[in-house]
Coordinates of C-alpha atoms in Angstrom, one line a residue:
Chain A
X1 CA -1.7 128.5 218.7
X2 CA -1.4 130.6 215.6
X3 CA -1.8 130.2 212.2
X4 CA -0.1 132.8 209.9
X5 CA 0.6 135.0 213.0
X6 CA -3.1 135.1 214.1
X7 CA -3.0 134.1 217.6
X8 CA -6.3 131.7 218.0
X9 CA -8.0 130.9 221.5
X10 CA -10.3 127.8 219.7
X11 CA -8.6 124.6 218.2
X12 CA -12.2 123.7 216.4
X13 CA -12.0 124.8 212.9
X14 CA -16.1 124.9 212.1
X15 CA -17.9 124.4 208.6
X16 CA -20.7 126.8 207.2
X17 CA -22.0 124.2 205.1
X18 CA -24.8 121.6 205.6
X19 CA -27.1 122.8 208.9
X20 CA -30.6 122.7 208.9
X21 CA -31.4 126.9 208.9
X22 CA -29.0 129.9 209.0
X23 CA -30.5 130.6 213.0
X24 CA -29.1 126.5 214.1
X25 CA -25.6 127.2 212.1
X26 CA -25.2 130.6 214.0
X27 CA -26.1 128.7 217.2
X28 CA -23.4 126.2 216.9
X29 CA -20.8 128.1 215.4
X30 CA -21.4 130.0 219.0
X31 CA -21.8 126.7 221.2
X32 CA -18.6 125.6 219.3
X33 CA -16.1 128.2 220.4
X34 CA -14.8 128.7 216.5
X35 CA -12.8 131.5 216.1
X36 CA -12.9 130.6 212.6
X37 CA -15.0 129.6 210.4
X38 CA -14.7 128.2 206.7
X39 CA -16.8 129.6 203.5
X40 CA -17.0 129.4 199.7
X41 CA -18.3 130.7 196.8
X42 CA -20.8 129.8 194.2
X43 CA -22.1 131.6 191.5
X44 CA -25.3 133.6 192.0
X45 CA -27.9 135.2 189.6
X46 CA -29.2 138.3 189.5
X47 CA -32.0 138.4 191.4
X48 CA -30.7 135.5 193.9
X49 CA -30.2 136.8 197.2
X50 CA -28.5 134.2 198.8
X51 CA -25.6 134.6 199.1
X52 CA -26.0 138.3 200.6
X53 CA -27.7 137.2 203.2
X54 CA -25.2 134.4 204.3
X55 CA -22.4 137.0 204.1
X56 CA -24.6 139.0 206.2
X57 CA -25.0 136.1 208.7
X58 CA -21.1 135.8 209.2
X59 CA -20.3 139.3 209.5
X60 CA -23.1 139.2 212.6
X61 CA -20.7 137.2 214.4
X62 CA -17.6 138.9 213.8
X63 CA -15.3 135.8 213.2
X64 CA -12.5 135.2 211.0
X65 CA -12.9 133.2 207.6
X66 CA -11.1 130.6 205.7
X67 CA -12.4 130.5 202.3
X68 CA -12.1 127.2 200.2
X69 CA -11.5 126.3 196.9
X70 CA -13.8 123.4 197.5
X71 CA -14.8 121.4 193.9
X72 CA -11.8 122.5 192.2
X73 CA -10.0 119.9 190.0
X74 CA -7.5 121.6 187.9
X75 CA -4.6 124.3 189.2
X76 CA -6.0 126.7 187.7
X77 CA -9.6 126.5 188.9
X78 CA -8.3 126.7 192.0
X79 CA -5.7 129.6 191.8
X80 CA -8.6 131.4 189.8
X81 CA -10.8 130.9 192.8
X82 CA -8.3 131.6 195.3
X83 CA -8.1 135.1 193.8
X84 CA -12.4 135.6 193.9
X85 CA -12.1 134.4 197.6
X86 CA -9.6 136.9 198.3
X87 CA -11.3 139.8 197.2
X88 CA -14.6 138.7 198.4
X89 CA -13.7 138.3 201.7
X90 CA -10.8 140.5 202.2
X91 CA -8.5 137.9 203.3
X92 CA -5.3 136.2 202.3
X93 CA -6.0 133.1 203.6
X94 CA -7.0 130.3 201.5
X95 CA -7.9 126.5 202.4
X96 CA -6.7 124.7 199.1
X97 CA -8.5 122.1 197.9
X98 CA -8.0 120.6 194.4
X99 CA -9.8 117.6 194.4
X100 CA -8.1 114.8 192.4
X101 CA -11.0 111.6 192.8
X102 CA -14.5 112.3 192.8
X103 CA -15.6 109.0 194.8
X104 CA -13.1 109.7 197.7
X105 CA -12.8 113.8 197.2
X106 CA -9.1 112.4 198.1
X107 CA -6.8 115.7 197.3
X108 CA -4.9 115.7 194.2
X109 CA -1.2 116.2 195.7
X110 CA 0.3 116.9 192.5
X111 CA -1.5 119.6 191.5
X112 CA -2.2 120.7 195.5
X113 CA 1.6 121.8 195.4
X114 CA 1.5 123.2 192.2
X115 CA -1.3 125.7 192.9
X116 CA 0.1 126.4 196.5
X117 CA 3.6 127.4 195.3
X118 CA 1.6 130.1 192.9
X119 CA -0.4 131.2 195.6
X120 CA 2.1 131.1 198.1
X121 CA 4.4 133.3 195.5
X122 CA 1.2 135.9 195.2
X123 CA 0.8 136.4 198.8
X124 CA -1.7 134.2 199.7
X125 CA -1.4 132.4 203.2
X126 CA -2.5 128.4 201.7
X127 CA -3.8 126.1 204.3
X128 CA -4.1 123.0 202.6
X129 CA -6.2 119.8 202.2
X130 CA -4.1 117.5 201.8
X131 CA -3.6 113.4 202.9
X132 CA -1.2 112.5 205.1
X133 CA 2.0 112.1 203.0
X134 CA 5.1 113.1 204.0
X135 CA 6.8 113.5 201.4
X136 CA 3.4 115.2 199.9
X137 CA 3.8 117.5 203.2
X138 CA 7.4 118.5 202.9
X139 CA 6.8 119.6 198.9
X140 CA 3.8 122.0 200.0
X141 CA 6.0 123.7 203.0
X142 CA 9.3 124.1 200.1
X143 CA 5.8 125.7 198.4
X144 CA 5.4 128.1 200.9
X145 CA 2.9 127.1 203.3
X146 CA 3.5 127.2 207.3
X147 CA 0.1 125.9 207.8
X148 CA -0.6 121.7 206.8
X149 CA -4.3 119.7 207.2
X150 CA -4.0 116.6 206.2
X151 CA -7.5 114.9 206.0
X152 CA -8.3 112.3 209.0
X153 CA -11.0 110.6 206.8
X154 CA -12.7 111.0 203.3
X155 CA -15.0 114.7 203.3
X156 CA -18.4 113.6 205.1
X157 CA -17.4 109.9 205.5
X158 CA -17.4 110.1 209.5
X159 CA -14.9 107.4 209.7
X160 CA -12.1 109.5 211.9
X161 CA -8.7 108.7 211.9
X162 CA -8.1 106.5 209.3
X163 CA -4.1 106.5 209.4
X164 CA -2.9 106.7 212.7
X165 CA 0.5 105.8 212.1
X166 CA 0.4 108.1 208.9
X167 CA -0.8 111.0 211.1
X168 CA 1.4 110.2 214.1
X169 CA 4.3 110.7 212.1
X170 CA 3.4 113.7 210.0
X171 CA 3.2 115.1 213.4
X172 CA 6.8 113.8 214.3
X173 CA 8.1 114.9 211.1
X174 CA 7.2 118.8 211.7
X175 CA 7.4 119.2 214.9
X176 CA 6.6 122.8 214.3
X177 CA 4.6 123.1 211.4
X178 CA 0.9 123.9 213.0
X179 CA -0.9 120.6 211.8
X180 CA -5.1 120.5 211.3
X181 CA -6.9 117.6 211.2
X182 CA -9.2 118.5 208.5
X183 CA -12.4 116.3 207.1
X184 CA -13.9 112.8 207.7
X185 CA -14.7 113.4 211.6
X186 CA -17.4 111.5 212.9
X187 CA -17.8 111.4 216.5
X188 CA -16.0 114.0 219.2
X189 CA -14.0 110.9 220.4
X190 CA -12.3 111.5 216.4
X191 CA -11.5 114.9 217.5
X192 CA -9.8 114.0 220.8
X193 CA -7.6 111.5 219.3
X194 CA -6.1 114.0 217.0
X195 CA -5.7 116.6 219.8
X196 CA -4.2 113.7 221.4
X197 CA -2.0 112.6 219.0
X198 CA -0.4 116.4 219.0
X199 CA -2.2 117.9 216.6
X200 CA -2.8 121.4 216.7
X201 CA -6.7 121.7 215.9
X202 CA -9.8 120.0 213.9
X203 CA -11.4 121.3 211.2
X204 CA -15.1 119.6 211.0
X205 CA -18.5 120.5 209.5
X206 CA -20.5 117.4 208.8
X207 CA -20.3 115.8 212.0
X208 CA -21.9 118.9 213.5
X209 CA -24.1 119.8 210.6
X210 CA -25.9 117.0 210.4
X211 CA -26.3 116.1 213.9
X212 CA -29.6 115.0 215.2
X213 CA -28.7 118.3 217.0
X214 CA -26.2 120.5 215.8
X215 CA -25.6 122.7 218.3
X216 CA -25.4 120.4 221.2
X217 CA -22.8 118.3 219.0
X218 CA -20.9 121.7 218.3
X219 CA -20.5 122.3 221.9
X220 CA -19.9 118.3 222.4
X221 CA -16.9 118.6 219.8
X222 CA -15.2 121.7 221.8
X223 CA -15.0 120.0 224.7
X224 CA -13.5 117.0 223.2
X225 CA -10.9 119.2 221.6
X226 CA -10.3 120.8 224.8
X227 CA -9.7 117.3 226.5
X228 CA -7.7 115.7 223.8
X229 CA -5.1 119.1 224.1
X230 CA -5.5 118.7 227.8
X231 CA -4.9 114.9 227.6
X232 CA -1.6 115.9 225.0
X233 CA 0.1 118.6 227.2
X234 CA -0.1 115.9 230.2
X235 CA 2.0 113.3 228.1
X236 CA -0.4 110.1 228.0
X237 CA 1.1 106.5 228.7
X238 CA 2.3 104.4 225.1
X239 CA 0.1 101.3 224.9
X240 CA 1.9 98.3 225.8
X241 CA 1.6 94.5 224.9
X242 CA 1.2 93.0 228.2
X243 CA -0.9 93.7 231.2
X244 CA 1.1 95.4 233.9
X245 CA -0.6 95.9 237.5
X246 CA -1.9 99.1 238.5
X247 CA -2.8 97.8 242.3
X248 CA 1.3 96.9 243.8
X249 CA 1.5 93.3 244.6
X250 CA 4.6 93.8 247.2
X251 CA 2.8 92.8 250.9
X252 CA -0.1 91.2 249.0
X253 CA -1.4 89.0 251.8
X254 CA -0.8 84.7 251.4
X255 CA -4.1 83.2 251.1
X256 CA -3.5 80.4 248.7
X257 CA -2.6 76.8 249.6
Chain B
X1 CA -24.1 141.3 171.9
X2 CA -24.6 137.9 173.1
X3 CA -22.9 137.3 176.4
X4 CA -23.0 134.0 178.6
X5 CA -23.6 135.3 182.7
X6 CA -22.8 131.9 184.3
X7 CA -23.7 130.0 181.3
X8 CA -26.8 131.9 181.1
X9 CA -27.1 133.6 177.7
X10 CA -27.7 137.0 178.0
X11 CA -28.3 139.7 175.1
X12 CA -26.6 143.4 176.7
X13 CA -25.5 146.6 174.8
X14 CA -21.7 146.6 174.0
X15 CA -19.5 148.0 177.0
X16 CA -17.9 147.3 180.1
X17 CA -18.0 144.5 182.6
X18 CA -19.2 146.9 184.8
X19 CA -21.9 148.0 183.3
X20 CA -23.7 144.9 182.1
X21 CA -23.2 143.4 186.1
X22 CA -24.9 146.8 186.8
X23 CA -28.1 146.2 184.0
X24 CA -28.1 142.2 185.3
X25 CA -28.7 143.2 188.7
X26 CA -25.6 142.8 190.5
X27 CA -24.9 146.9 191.3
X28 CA -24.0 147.2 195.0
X29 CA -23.6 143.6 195.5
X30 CA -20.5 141.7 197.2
X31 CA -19.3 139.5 194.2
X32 CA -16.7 138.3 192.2
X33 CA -16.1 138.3 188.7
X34 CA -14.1 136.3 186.2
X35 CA -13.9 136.7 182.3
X36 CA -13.1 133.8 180.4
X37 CA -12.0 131.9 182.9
X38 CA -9.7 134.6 183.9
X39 CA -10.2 136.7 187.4
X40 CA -11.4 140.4 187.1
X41 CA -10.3 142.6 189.9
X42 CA -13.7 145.1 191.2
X43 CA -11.4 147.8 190.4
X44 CA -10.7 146.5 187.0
X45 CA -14.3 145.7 185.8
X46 CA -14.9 149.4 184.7
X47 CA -12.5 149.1 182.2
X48 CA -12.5 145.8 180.9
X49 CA -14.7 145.5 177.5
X50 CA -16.8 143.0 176.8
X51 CA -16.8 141.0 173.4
X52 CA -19.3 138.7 171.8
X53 CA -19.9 135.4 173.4
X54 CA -17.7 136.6 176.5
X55 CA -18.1 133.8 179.7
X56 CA -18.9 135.7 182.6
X57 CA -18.4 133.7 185.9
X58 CA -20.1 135.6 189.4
X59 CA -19.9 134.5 192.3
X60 CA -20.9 135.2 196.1
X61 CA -20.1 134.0 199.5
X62 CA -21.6 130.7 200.4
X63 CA -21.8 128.2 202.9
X64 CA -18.7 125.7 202.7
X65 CA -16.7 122.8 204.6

């Protein structure tokens, strides 16, 4: 799998956000398998130390980063903050969010394409947040990206694949495009079925973070990744209506009346 | 001069970007700057000038989903 060129090993997109100490989000980002990670940036005073030491953190473990735009509501926030992200952390990738409904975080698509055909035309490589929209989907790859993660659930909600159908045929639609389930994971079951359905990785956080134990949930999520891929690449069976017999009934013997 | 650090007001000598990050405590620090709403390149803070009542956004890497 590659995004941008950058051949990846991992299909489990991790979160930096939410664990209960820096020493339990370094232990699951290792027990995940994440190649790559996903950061942000706040403002920090003076004398604030923060966010130093996080940046510190990350380095340690010598992954890649996707920075967010997370929060952003307007275009221009979010190009504005696309540009900070790139300089701070030396990369040219960018996961675009520009949030258009506070209740639902549920991406505003309008302005999602806008800011991703400016970033696009400045260099930047835009993964972004988007919902499951084709027509949504098709506007941001005219935009420039080669990248789409179309959210599986509300940000934190846990409620997994909402739109099945919506995300079964986004993945029919671009056959090609590399396609991240990104946001409202729950369980590792959520993460298998998008492997499942085709798609090329998961990008969670919550669902680990906040884990009675993060790290063993981190390692429970990559293997569920791995079996949903596994389970994909060996072609499952399409559900049917009606029962049909695994055991053969040919030279069943005649024991009724 | 009255500037406004992350809506913090702040009272620094006229000059350069670069020098009042440098006075607030930011020198060495892995940051990002934006005047006005607008982004300011590292490379470009030493010459941009600062004007009263200036909004100075800076930010640093943190945690994020």
């Amino acid at each position: 799998m590659s995004f941008y060129g950058v051949e990846l090993s991992s299909r489990l997109l991790l979160g930096t956000a939410r664990y209960p100490s820096p020493a339990i989000l370094s232990e699951a980002i290792k027990a995940s398998g994440a190649e790559v990670v996903t950061v942000s940036l706040r403002r920090e005073s003076g004398t604030d130390r923060a966010g130093q030491s996080f940046w510190s953190l990350v380095r340690a473990l010598g992954l890649r980063v996707l920075p967010n735009t997370a929060g952003c509501h307007s275009v221009k926030e979010a190009v504005t903050t696309a540009h900070m992200a790139r300089e701070l952390f030396d990369t040219t990738w960018i996961k675009l969010e520009v949030i258009g409904e506070s209740d639902t975080l549920q991406p505003d698509v309008f302005g999602l394409v806008e800011a991703a055909r400016i970033l696009s035309e400045d260099g930047f490589e835009v993964f972004p947040y988007t919902t499951e929209d084709l027509v949504v989907a098709d506007r941001l790859v005219e935009a420039g990206c080669r990248v789409l993660m179309p959210w599986g659930a509300p940000i934190g909600s846990a409620r997994g694949l909402n739109n099945l159908y919506g995300l079964k045929s986004l993945r029919a639609h671009f056959p090609d495009i590399p396609l991240v389930v990104d946001a409202g994971l729950g369980v590792p079951s959520h993460a298998a079925a998008a492997m499942e359905l085709g798609y090329d990785a998961v990008l969670l956080n919550t669902a680990v973070a906040e884990a009675g134990d993060p790290v063993a949930m981190a390692r429970a999520f990559a293997l569920a990744v791995e079996a949903g891929r596994a389970a994909h690449l060996a072609r499952p069976l399409e559900p049917r209506d009606m029962a049909a017999p695994s055991t053969p009934v040919i030279g069943k013997a005649a024991l009724g009346d | 001069m009255r500037i406004f650090l992350n809506d913090d007001a702040h009272d620094v000598e006229a000059g350069t970007l670069a020098a009042a990050l440098e006075v607030l405590g930011y020198g060495g620090r892995k940051i990002a700057t934006a005047l006005n709403g607008r982004f300011v390149a590292a490379p470009a803070r030493p010459a941009t000038t600062l004007s009263e009542g200036d909004r100075v956004e800076v930010v640093a890497p943190m945690q994020g989903g």
